[in-house]
C-alpha positions as a LaTeX table, in Angstrom:
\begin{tabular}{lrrr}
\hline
Residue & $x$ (\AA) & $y$ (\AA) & $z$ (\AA) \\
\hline
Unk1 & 0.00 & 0.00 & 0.00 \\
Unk2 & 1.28 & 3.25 & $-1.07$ \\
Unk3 & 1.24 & 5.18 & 2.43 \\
Unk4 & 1.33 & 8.83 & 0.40 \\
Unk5 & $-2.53$ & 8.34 & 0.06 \\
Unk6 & $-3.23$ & 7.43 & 3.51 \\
Unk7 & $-1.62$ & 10.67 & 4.72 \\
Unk8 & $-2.01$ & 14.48 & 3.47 \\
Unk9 & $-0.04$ & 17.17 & 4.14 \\
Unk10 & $-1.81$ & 20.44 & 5.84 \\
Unk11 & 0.70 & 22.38 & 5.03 \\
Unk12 & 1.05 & 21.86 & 1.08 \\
Unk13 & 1.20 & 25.46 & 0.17 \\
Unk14 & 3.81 & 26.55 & 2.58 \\
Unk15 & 6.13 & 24.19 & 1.14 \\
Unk16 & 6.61 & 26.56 & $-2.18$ \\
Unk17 & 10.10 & 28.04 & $-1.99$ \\
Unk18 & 10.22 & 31.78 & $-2.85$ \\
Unk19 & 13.24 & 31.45 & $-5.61$ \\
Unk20 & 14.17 & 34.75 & $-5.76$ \\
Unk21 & 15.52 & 34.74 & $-2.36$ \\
Unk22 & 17.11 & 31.50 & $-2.98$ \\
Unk23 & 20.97 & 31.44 & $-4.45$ \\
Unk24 & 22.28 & 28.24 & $-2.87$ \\
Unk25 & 20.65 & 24.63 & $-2.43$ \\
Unk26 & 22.14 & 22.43 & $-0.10$ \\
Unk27 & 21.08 & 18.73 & $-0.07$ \\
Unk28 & 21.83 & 15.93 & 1.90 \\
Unk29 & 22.34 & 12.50 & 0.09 \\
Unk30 & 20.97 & 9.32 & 1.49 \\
Unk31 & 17.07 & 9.98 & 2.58 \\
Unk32 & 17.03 & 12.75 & 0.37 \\
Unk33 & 18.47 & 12.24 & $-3.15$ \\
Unk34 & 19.09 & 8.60 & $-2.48$ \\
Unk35 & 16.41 & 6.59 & $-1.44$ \\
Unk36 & 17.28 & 5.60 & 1.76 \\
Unk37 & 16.27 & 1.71 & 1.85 \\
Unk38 & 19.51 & 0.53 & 1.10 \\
Unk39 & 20.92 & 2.17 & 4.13 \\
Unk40 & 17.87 & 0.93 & 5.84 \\
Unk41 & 18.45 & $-2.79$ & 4.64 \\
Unk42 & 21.92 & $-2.08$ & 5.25 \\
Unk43 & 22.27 & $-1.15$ & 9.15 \\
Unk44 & 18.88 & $-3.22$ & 10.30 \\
Unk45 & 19.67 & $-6.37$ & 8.56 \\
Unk46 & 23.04 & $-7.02$ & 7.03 \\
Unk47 & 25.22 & $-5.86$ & 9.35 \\
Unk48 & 23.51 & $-7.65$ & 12.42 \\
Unk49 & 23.68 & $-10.60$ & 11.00 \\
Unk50 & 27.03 & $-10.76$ & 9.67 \\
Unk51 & 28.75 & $-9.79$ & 13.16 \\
Unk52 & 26.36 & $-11.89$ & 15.12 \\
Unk53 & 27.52 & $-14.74$ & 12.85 \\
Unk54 & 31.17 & $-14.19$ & 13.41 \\
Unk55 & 31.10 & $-13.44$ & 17.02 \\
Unk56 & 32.10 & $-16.79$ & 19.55 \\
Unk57 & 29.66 & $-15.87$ & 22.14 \\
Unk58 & 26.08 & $-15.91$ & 22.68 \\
Unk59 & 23.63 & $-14.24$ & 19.87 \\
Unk60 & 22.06 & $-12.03$ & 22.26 \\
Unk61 & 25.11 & $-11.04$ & 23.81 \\
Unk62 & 26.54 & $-10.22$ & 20.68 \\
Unk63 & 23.43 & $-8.28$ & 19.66 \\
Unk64 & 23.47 & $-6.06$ & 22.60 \\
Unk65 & 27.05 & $-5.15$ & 21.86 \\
Unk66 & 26.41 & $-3.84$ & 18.46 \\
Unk67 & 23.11 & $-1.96$ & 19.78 \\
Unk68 & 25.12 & $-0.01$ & 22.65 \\
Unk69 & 27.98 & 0.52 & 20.32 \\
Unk70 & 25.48 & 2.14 & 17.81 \\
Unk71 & 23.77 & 4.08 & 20.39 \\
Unk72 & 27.05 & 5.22 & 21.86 \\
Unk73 & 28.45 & 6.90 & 18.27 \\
Unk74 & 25.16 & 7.99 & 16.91 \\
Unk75 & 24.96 & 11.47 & 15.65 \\
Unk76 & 28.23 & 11.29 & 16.04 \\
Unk77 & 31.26 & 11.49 & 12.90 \\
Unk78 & 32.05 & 8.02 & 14.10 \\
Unk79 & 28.27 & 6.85 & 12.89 \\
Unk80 & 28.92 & 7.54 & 9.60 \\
Unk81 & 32.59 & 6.22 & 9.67 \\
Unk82 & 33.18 & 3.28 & 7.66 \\
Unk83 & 37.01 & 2.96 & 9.17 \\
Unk84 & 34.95 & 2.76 & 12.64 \\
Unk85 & 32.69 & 0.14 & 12.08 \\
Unk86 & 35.37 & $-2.04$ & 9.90 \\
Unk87 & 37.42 & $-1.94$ & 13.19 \\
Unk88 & 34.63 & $-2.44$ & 15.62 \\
Unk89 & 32.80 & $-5.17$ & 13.94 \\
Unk90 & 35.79 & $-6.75$ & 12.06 \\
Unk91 & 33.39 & $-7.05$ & 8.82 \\
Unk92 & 34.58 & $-5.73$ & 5.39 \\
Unk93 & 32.13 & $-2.87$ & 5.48 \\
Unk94 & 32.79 & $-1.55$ & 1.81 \\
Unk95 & 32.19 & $-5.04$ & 0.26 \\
Unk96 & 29.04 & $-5.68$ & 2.44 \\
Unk97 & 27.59 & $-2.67$ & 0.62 \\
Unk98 & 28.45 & $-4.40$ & $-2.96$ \\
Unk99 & 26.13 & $-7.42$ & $-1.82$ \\
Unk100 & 23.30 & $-4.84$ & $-1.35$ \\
Unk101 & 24.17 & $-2.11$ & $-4.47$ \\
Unk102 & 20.75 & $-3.36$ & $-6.46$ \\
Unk103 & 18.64 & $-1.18$ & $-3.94$ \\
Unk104 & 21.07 & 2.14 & $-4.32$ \\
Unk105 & 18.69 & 4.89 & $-6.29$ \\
Unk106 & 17.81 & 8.10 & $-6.88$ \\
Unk107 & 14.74 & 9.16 & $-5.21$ \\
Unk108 & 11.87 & 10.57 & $-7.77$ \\
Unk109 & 12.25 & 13.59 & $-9.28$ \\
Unk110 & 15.86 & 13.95 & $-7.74$ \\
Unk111 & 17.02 & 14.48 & $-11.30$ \\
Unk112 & 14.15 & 17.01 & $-12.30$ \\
Unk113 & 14.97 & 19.17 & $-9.64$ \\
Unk114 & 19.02 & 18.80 & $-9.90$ \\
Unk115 & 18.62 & 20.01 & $-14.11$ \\
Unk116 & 15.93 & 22.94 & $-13.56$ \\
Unk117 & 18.56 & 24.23 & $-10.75$ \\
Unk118 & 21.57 & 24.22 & $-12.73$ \\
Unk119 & 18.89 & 26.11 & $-15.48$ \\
Unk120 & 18.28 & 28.69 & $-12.84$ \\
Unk121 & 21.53 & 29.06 & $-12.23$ \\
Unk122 & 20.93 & 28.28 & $-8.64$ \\
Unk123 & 24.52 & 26.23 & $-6.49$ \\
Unk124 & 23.95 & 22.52 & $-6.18$ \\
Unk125 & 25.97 & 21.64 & $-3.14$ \\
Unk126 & 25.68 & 18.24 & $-1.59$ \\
Unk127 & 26.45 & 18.54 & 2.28 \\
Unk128 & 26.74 & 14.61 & 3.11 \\
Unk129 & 27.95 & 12.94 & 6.32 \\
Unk130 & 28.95 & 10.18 & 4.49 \\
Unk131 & 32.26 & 8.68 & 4.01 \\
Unk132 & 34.04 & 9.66 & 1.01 \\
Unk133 & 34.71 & 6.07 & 0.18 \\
Unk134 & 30.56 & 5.38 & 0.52 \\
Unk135 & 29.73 & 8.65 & $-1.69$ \\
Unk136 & 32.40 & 7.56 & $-4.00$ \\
Unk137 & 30.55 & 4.04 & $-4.05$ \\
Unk138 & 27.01 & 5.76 & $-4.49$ \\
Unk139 & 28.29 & 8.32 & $-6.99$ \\
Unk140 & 29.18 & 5.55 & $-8.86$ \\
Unk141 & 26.16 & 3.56 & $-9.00$ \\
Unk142 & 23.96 & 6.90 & $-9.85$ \\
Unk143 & 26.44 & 9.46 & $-11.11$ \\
Unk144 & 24.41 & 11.85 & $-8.76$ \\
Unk145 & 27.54 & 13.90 & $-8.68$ \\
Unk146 & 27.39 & 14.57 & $-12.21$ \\
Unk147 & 24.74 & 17.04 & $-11.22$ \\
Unk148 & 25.85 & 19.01 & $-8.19$ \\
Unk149 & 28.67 & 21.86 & $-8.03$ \\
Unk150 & 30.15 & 20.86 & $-5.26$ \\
Unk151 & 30.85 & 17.75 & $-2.93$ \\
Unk152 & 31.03 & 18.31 & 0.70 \\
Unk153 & 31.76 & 15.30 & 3.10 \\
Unk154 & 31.18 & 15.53 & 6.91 \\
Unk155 & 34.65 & 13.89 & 7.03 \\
Unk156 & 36.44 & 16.66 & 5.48 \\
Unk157 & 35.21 & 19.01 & 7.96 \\
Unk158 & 35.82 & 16.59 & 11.05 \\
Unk159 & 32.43 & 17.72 & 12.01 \\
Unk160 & 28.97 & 15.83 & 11.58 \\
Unk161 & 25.81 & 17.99 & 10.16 \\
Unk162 & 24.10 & 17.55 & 14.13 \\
Unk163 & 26.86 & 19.77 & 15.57 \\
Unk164 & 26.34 & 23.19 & 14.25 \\
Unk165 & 29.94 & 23.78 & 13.74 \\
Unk166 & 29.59 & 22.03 & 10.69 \\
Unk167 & 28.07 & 24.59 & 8.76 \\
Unk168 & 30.76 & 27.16 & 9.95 \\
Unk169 & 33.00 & 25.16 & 8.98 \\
Unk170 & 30.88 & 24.61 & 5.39 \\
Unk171 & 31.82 & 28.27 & 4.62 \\
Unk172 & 35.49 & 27.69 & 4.07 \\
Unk173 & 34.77 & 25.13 & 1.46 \\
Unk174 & 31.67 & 26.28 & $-0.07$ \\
Unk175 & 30.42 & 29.89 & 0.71 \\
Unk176 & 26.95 & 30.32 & 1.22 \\
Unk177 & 24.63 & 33.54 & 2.29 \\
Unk178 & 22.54 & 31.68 & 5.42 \\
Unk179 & 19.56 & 33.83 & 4.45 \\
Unk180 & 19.77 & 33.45 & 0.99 \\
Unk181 & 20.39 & 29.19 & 0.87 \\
Unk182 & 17.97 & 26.01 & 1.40 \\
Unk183 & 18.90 & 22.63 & 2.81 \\
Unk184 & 16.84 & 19.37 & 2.31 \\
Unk185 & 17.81 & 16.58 & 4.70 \\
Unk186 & 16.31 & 13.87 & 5.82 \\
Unk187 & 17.84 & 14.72 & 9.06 \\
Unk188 & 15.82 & 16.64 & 11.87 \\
Unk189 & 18.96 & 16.64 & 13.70 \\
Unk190 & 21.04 & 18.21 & 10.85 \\
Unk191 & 18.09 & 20.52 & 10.26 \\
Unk192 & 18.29 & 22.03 & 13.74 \\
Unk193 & 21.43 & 22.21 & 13.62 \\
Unk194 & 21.49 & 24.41 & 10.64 \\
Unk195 & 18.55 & 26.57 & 12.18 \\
Unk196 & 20.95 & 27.23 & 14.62 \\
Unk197 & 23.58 & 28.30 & 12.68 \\
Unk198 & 21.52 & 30.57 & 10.49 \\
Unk199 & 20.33 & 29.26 & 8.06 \\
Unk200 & 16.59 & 30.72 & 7.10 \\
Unk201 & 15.05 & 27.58 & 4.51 \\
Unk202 & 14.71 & 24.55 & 5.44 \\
Unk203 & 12.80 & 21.38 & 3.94 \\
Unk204 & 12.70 & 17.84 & 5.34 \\
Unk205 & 11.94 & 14.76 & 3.72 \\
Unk206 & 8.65 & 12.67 & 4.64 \\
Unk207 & 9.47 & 9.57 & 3.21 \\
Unk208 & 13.22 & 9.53 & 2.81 \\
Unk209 & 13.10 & 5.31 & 2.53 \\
Unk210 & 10.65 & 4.78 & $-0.79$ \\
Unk211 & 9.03 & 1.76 & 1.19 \\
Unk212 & 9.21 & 3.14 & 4.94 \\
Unk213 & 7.26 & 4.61 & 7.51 \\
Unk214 & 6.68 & 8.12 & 6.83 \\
Unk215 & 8.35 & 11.03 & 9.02 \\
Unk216 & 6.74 & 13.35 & 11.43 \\
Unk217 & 7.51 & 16.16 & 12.77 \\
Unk218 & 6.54 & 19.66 & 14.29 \\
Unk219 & 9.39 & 21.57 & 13.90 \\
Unk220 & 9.74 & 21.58 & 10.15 \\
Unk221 & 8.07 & 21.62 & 6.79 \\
Unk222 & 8.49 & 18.18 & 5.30 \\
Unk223 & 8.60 & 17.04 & 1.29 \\
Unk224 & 6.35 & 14.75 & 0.57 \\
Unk225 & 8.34 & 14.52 & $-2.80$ \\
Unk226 & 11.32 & 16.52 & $-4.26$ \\
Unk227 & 8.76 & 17.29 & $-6.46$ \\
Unk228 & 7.75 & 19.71 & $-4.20$ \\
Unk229 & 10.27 & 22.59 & $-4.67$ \\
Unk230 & 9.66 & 22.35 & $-8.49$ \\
Unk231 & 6.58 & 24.92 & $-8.61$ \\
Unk232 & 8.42 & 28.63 & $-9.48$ \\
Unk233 & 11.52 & 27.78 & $-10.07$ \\
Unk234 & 12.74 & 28.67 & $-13.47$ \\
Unk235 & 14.19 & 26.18 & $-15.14$ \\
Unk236 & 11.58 & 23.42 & $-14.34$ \\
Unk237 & 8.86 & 22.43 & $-16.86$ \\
Unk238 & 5.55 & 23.62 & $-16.76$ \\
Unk239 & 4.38 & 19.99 & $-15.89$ \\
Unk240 & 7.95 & 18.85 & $-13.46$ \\
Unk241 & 5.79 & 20.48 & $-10.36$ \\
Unk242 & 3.06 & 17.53 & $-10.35$ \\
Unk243 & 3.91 & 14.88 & $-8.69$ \\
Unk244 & 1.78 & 12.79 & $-10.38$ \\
Unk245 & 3.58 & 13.56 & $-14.06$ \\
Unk246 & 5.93 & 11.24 & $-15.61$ \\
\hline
\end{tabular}
């Protein structure tokens, strides 16, 4: 069941983005222009089972390990560290990924919305706290940096998106005007973060895994689609706003 028509959003019309105020687009890449199931699949199933099977003692025991350690680093640069988890769980992280590449994709209209902006003339920045190794992985897969200006990793900075340093520390790499620049994420955490720091537009993903739960939240305006920030911005088709055209 498609949950999209089980839920409405009451706040459609505030999610337009006024464009002329706009000069800079930062997006985040798995949830938001990658369809986060893989990650999903990834993390919930894979990985469990793999260092469960390897470990010598019980299941459970061996469970509860992996849970705390998880709790412990997330939010956290180590979270997102694939150096981390290849020493703590002793699996070949990078070539667990391979066994799961079929379900790495662009999320609708991801490519709709990345053309009309380079049209408008708008930056395409992609503000990831992803390894460089796993972007490099991804970007292979979907060539999604083929259409973005500029690729920012968390682990450049030494910073993850939830502490708002990050996005001080964005500015030496990538300039941006805070009042004149939107982020999507996925992230509520990263979007806070931003807040803090400044910046004046953000947008939040609903569904940022294609066959998940939907997101909630009171604090921001969620996508239910990327499809969303295609009405007024020049560059985009007349028909690239509705979601329901193909």
């Amino acid at each position: 069941m498609d949950l999209r028509n089980r839920e409405k959003n009451p706040h459609a019309s505030a999610l337009d983005v006024d464009w002329a105020r706009i000069d800079t687009v930062l997006f985040d890449m798995d949830g938001t222009l990658l369809d986060l199931h893989f990650d999903n699949r990834f993390w919930r199933e894979l990985i469990p089972r793999e260092y469960i099977r390897c470990q010598p003692d019980d299941p459970e025991c061996a469970r509860r390990r992996l849970e705390d350690e998880m709790q412990r680093v997330r939010g956290k640069l180590e979270w997102y560290c694939v150096d981390h988890w290849t020493r703590f769980t002793g699996l070949d992280i990078l070539g667990l990924k391979r066994e799961l590449a079929h379900h790495i994709a662009l999320k609708p209209h991801a490519d709709q919305v990345l053309d009309a902006l380079q049209r408008a003339g708008r930056g395409r920045v992609l503000v990831t706290n992803a390894h460089p190794q796993v972007y490099a992985f991804k970007h292979r897969l979907t060539r999604i940096g083929d259409r973005l200006d500029t690729i920012v990793s968390a682990h450049d900075l030494d910073c993850a998106k939830e502490e708002p340093a990050f996005w001080e520390r964005l500015q030496r790499v990538a300039p941006y005007d805070p009042e004149r620049t939107l982020l999507v994420d996925d992230n509520l955490l990263a979007l806070a973060s931003a807040a803090t720091a400044g910046i004046t537009e953000l947008r939040g993903i609903r569904y940022p895994d294609e066959r998940g739960e939907p997101v909630r939240s009171d604090d921001f305006l969620l996508l239910e689609s990327l499809a969303n920030l295609l009405p007024g911005l020049p560059g985009a088709s007349d028909t690239a706003g509705d979601p329901a055209a193909t």
